[in-house]
Amino acid sequence: MATERTLSIIKPDATRRNLTGKINAVFEDAGLRIVAQKRVQLTEAVAGAFYAVHKDRPFYGDLVSFMISGPVVVQVLEGENAVLKHRDVMGATDPKKAAPGTVRAEFAESIEANSVHGSDSLENANNEIAFFFAQTEILP
Ligand code: IDP
């Protein structure tokens, strides 16, 4: 197994409910290391660009509005098999289908306000990390 990095976002529903620490504890307990982290208010342009892959989906407009409804915490997580490990501890997109103990099962409010984002492939992780972070901001 290789050491990987993945891009994680703690979404506005979770920052609003003061859950950043609890979610970070799930990641750290799973063996993921937070090697970069910042709390930011996304603009419509930035959130729209980040989720451009979904621009033709019916939920795109609502998703962008949700993502700018409050601050998010963007982070780089590092560890063995980090992309898949992070997706595993996040749980399924729809919290009703998420396995018990996953972040989304424990904390998500709905399929949209589902508390966390995680890159779904190593290639996307590299692109999404570069979208938010300069190399100098990542401190293993
Ligand atoms: P993922 O975050 O589990 O990878 P994606 O299908 O990539 O799921 O969707 C991106 C985000 O769009 C989801 O995390 C969720 O916030 C939102 N989303 C996905 N499907 C729906 C839907 O059917 N209705 C509303 N929002 C959705």
PDB file of C-alpha atoms and ligand atoms in Angstrom:
ATOM      1  CA  MET A   1       0.000   0.000   0.000  1.00  0.00           C
ATOM      2  CA  ALA A   2       1.173   3.469  -0.839  1.00  0.00           C
ATOM      3  CA  THR A   3       1.062   6.632   1.214  1.00  0.00           C
ATOM      4  CA  GLU A   4      -1.483   8.925  -0.450  1.00  0.00           C
ATOM      5  CA  ARG A   5      -3.004  12.336   0.094  1.00  0.00           C
ATOM      6  CA  THR A   6      -6.654  13.214  -0.363  1.00  0.00           C
ATOM      7  CA  LEU A   7      -8.736  16.396  -0.218  1.00  0.00           C
ATOM      8  CA  SER A   8     -11.358  16.589   2.496  1.00  0.00           C
ATOM      9  CA  ILE A   9     -13.948  19.303   3.136  1.00  0.00           C
ATOM     10  CA  ILE A  10     -15.970  19.636   6.327  1.00  0.00           C
ATOM     11  CA  LYS A  11     -19.160  21.170   4.951  1.00  0.00           C
ATOM     12  CA  PRO A  12     -21.233  24.131   6.304  1.00  0.00           C
ATOM     13  CA  ASP A  13     -23.835  21.927   8.062  1.00  0.00           C
ATOM     14  CA  ALA A  14     -21.018  20.495  10.196  1.00  0.00           C
ATOM     15  CA  THR A  15     -19.098  23.726  10.894  1.00  0.00           C
ATOM     16  CA  ARG A  16     -22.425  25.342  11.895  1.00  0.00           C
ATOM     17  CA  ARG A  17     -22.985  22.603  14.500  1.00  0.00           C
ATOM     18  CA  ASN A  18     -19.387  22.854  15.807  1.00  0.00           C
ATOM     19  CA  LEU A  19     -18.489  19.321  14.681  1.00  0.00           C
ATOM     20  CA  THR A  20     -15.026  19.965  13.194  1.00  0.00           C
ATOM     21  CA  GLY A  21     -13.185  18.368  16.125  1.00  0.00           C
ATOM     22  CA  LYS A  22     -15.434  15.310  16.297  1.00  0.00           C
ATOM     23  CA  ILE A  23     -15.059  14.705  12.546  1.00  0.00           C
ATOM     24  CA  ASN A  24     -11.295  15.219  12.698  1.00  0.00           C
ATOM     25  CA  ALA A  25     -11.146  12.631  15.499  1.00  0.00           C
ATOM     26  CA  VAL A  26     -12.844  10.065  13.216  1.00  0.00           C
ATOM     27  CA  PHE A  27     -10.230  10.741  10.530  1.00  0.00           C
ATOM     28  CA  GLU A  28      -7.290  10.597  12.958  1.00  0.00           C
ATOM     29  CA  ASP A  29      -8.594   7.425  14.619  1.00  0.00           C
ATOM     30  CA  ALA A  30      -8.696   5.833  11.150  1.00  0.00           C
ATOM     31  CA  GLY A  31      -4.970   6.563  10.712  1.00  0.00           C
ATOM     32  CA  LEU A  32      -5.317   9.649   8.544  1.00  0.00           C
ATOM     33  CA  ARG A  33      -3.036  12.605   9.345  1.00  0.00           C
ATOM     34  CA  ILE A  34      -4.237  16.187   8.819  1.00  0.00           C
ATOM     35  CA  VAL A  35      -1.256  17.704   6.990  1.00  0.00           C
ATOM     36  CA  ALA A  36      -3.013  20.928   5.916  1.00  0.00           C
ATOM     37  CA  GLN A  37      -6.200  22.615   7.116  1.00  0.00           C
ATOM     38  CA  LYS A  38      -7.902  25.985   6.739  1.00  0.00           C
ATOM     39  CA  ARG A  39     -11.357  27.391   7.470  1.00  0.00           C
ATOM     40  CA  VAL A  40     -12.675  29.374   4.517  1.00  0.00           C
ATOM     41  CA  GLN A  41     -15.856  31.005   3.224  1.00  0.00           C
ATOM     42  CA  LEU A  42     -16.300  29.786  -0.355  1.00  0.00           C
ATOM     43  CA  THR A  43     -17.662  32.176  -2.959  1.00  0.00           C
ATOM     44  CA  GLU A  44     -20.257  31.128  -5.534  1.00  0.00           C
ATOM     45  CA  ALA A  45     -17.549  31.178  -8.224  1.00  0.00           C
ATOM     46  CA  VAL A  46     -15.161  28.964  -6.255  1.00  0.00           C
ATOM     47  CA  ALA A  47     -17.831  26.460  -5.125  1.00  0.00           C
ATOM     48  CA  GLY A  48     -19.237  26.374  -8.671  1.00  0.00           C
ATOM     49  CA  ALA A  49     -15.806  25.676 -10.129  1.00  0.00           C
ATOM     50  CA  PHE A  50     -15.016  23.018  -7.550  1.00  0.00           C
ATOM     51  CA  TYR A  51     -18.240  21.141  -8.322  1.00  0.00           C
ATOM     52  CA  ALA A  52     -18.164  21.860 -12.099  1.00  0.00           C
ATOM     53  CA  VAL A  53     -18.241  18.101 -12.761  1.00  0.00           C
ATOM     54  CA  HIS A  54     -21.830  18.143 -11.431  1.00  0.00           C
ATOM     55  CA  LYS A  55     -22.987  21.221 -13.391  1.00  0.00           C
ATOM     56  CA  ASP A  56     -25.559  19.294 -15.424  1.00  0.00           C
ATOM     57  CA  ARG A  57     -27.020  17.468 -12.405  1.00  0.00           C
ATOM     58  CA  PRO A  58     -30.398  18.745 -11.097  1.00  0.00           C
ATOM     59  CA  PHE A  59     -28.987  19.403  -7.616  1.00  0.00           C
ATOM     60  CA  TYR A  60     -26.022  21.555  -8.801  1.00  0.00           C
ATOM     61  CA  GLY A  61     -27.523  24.977  -8.001  1.00  0.00           C
ATOM     62  CA  ASP A  62     -28.721  23.904  -4.555  1.00  0.00           C
ATOM     63  CA  LEU A  63     -25.368  22.239  -3.848  1.00  0.00           C
ATOM     64  CA  VAL A  64     -23.440  25.441  -4.660  1.00  0.00           C
ATOM     65  CA  SER A  65     -25.854  27.506  -2.492  1.00  0.00           C
ATOM     66  CA  PHE A  66     -25.418  25.045   0.371  1.00  0.00           C
ATOM     67  CA  MET A  67     -21.621  25.068   0.091  1.00  0.00           C
ATOM     68  CA  ILE A  68     -21.514  28.880   0.420  1.00  0.00           C
ATOM     69  CA  SER A  69     -24.099  28.997   3.255  1.00  0.00           C
ATOM     70  CA  GLY A  70     -21.335  29.124   5.885  1.00  0.00           C
ATOM     71  CA  PRO A  71     -17.632  28.422   6.386  1.00  0.00           C
ATOM     72  CA  VAL A  72     -16.075  25.139   5.375  1.00  0.00           C
ATOM     73  CA  VAL A  73     -12.865  23.502   6.578  1.00  0.00           C
ATOM     74  CA  VAL A  74     -10.695  22.307   3.700  1.00  0.00           C
ATOM     75  CA  GLN A  75      -7.974  19.857   4.560  1.00  0.00           C
ATOM     76  CA  VAL A  76      -5.379  17.518   3.145  1.00  0.00           C
ATOM     77  CA  LEU A  77      -5.328  14.078   4.751  1.00  0.00           C
ATOM     78  CA  GLU A  78      -2.342  11.768   4.401  1.00  0.00           C
ATOM     79  CA  GLY A  79      -1.970   8.069   5.098  1.00  0.00           C
ATOM     80  CA  GLU A  80      -1.775   4.559   3.702  1.00  0.00           C
ATOM     81  CA  ASN A  81      -4.447   4.161   1.031  1.00  0.00           C
ATOM     82  CA  ALA A  82      -5.806   7.565   2.115  1.00  0.00           C
ATOM     83  CA  VAL A  83      -8.307   8.085  -0.728  1.00  0.00           C
ATOM     84  CA  LEU A  84     -10.227   4.848  -0.116  1.00  0.00           C
ATOM     85  CA  LYS A  85      -9.777   4.944   3.663  1.00  0.00           C
ATOM     86  CA  HIS A  86     -11.268   8.445   3.806  1.00  0.00           C
ATOM     87  CA  ARG A  87     -14.210   7.435   1.561  1.00  0.00           C
ATOM     88  CA  ASP A  88     -14.810   4.442   3.873  1.00  0.00           C
ATOM     89  CA  VAL A  89     -14.974   6.517   7.063  1.00  0.00           C
ATOM     90  CA  MET A  90     -17.112   9.212   5.333  1.00  0.00           C
ATOM     91  CA  GLY A  91     -19.827   6.685   4.472  1.00  0.00           C
ATOM     92  CA  ALA A  92     -22.325   6.678   1.604  1.00  0.00           C
ATOM     93  CA  THR A  93     -23.503   9.968   0.050  1.00  0.00           C
ATOM     94  CA  ASP A  94     -27.010   9.428   1.438  1.00  0.00           C
ATOM     95  CA  PRO A  95     -26.740   9.216   5.243  1.00  0.00           C
ATOM     96  CA  LYS A  96     -29.699   6.816   5.296  1.00  0.00           C
ATOM     97  CA  LYS A  97     -27.483   4.352   3.401  1.00  0.00           C
ATOM     98  CA  ALA A  98     -24.254   5.087   5.307  1.00  0.00           C
ATOM     99  CA  ALA A  99     -22.787   2.335   7.494  1.00  0.00           C
ATOM    100  CA  PRO A 100     -23.037   2.833  11.270  1.00  0.00           C
ATOM    101  CA  GLY A 101     -20.040   4.655  12.739  1.00  0.00           C
ATOM    102  CA  THR A 102     -19.239   6.569   9.535  1.00  0.00           C
ATOM    103  CA  VAL A 103     -19.175  10.375   9.611  1.00  0.00           C
ATOM    104  CA  ARG A 104     -22.281  10.670   7.452  1.00  0.00           C
ATOM    105  CA  ALA A 105     -24.248   8.096   9.468  1.00  0.00           C
ATOM    106  CA  GLU A 106     -23.341   9.888  12.703  1.00  0.00           C
ATOM    107  CA  PHE A 107     -23.571  13.532  11.665  1.00  0.00           C
ATOM    108  CA  ALA A 108     -25.134  14.204   8.231  1.00  0.00           C
ATOM    109  CA  GLU A 109     -28.479  15.995   8.023  1.00  0.00           C
ATOM    110  CA  SER A 110     -29.493  14.950   4.480  1.00  0.00           C
ATOM    111  CA  ILE A 111     -28.159  13.673   1.135  1.00  0.00           C
ATOM    112  CA  GLU A 112     -27.139  17.270   0.367  1.00  0.00           C
ATOM    113  CA  ALA A 113     -26.057  18.494   3.812  1.00  0.00           C
ATOM    114  CA  ASN A 114     -23.916  15.416   4.346  1.00  0.00           C
ATOM    115  CA  SER A 115     -21.131  16.978   6.436  1.00  0.00           C
ATOM    116  CA  VAL A 116     -18.072  15.960   4.401  1.00  0.00           C
ATOM    117  CA  HIS A 117     -16.538  15.837   0.940  1.00  0.00           C
ATOM    118  CA  GLY A 118     -13.761  13.464  -0.044  1.00  0.00           C
ATOM    119  CA  SER A 119     -11.900  12.959  -3.327  1.00  0.00           C
ATOM    120  CA  ASP A 120     -13.046   9.806  -5.123  1.00  0.00           C
ATOM    121  CA  SER A 121      -9.787   8.896  -6.903  1.00  0.00           C
ATOM    122  CA  LEU A 122      -6.084   9.626  -6.562  1.00  0.00           C
ATOM    123  CA  GLU A 123      -6.139  11.669  -9.764  1.00  0.00           C
ATOM    124  CA  ASN A 124      -9.042  13.797  -8.498  1.00  0.00           C
ATOM    125  CA  ALA A 125      -7.328  14.098  -5.099  1.00  0.00           C
ATOM    126  CA  ASN A 126      -4.229  15.593  -6.704  1.00  0.00           C
ATOM    127  CA  ASN A 127      -6.329  18.074  -8.699  1.00  0.00           C
ATOM    128  CA  GLU A 128      -8.558  19.004  -5.741  1.00  0.00           C
ATOM    129  CA  ILE A 129      -5.576  19.488  -3.399  1.00  0.00           C
ATOM    130  CA  ALA A 130      -3.984  21.827  -5.962  1.00  0.00           C
ATOM    131  CA  PHE A 131      -7.331  23.668  -6.249  1.00  0.00           C
ATOM    132  CA  PHE A 132      -7.161  24.726  -2.577  1.00  0.00           C
ATOM    133  CA  PHE A 133      -3.547  24.479  -1.394  1.00  0.00           C
ATOM    134  CA  ALA A 134      -0.064  25.602  -2.376  1.00  0.00           C
ATOM    135  CA  GLN A 135       2.617  22.947  -1.781  1.00  0.00           C
ATOM    136  CA  THR A 136       4.114  25.194   0.905  1.00  0.00           C
ATOM    137  CA  GLU A 137       0.871  24.949   2.963  1.00  0.00           C
ATOM    138  CA  ILE A 138       1.112  21.141   3.247  1.00  0.00           C
ATOM    139  CA  LEU A 139       3.229  20.113   6.229  1.00  0.00           C
ATOM    140  CA  PRO A 140       3.580  16.350   6.756  1.00  0.00           C
TER     141      PRO A 140
HETATM  142  P1  IDP B   1     -19.968  12.139  -2.836  1.00  0.00           P
HETATM  143  O1  IDP B   1     -19.821  13.455  -2.100  1.00  0.00           O
HETATM  144  O2  IDP B   1     -20.407  11.023  -1.905  1.00  0.00           O
HETATM  145  O3  IDP B   1     -18.766  11.777  -3.678  1.00  0.00           O
HETATM  146  P2  IDP B   1     -21.350  12.961  -5.305  1.00  0.00           P
HETATM  147  O4  IDP B   1     -22.287  12.084  -6.101  1.00  0.00           O
HETATM  148  O5  IDP B   1     -20.006  13.264  -5.906  1.00  0.00           O
HETATM  149  O6  IDP B   1     -21.212  12.297  -3.850  1.00  0.00           O
HETATM  150  O7  IDP B   1     -22.148  14.314  -5.028  1.00  0.00           O
HETATM  151  C1  IDP B   1     -21.479  15.465  -4.560  1.00  0.00           C
HETATM  152  C2  IDP B   1     -22.333  16.102  -3.493  1.00  0.00           C
HETATM  153  O8  IDP B   1     -23.548  16.555  -4.096  1.00  0.00           O
HETATM  154  C3  IDP B   1     -22.803  15.166  -2.367  1.00  0.00           C
HETATM  155  O9  IDP B   1     -21.834  14.960  -1.360  1.00  0.00           O
HETATM  156  C4  IDP B   1     -24.026  15.899  -1.862  1.00  0.00           C
HETATM  157  O10 IDP B   1     -23.659  17.004  -1.027  1.00  0.00           O
HETATM  158  C5  IDP B   1     -24.631  16.432  -3.160  1.00  0.00           C
HETATM  159  N1  IDP B   1     -25.618  15.498  -3.720  1.00  0.00           N
HETATM  160  C6  IDP B   1     -25.378  14.308  -4.324  1.00  0.00           C
HETATM  161  N2  IDP B   1     -26.513  13.706  -4.719  1.00  0.00           N
HETATM  162  C7  IDP B   1     -27.518  14.567  -4.377  1.00  0.00           C
HETATM  163  C8  IDP B   1     -28.951  14.529  -4.522  1.00  0.00           C
HETATM  164  O11 IDP B   1     -29.536  13.579  -5.068  1.00  0.00           O
HETATM  165  N3  IDP B   1     -29.643  15.600  -4.023  1.00  0.00           N
HETATM  166  C9  IDP B   1     -29.017  16.661  -3.417  1.00  0.00           C
HETATM  167  N4  IDP B   1     -27.688  16.732  -3.264  1.00  0.00           N
HETATM  168  C10 IDP B   1     -26.941  15.706  -3.734  1.00  0.00           C
END
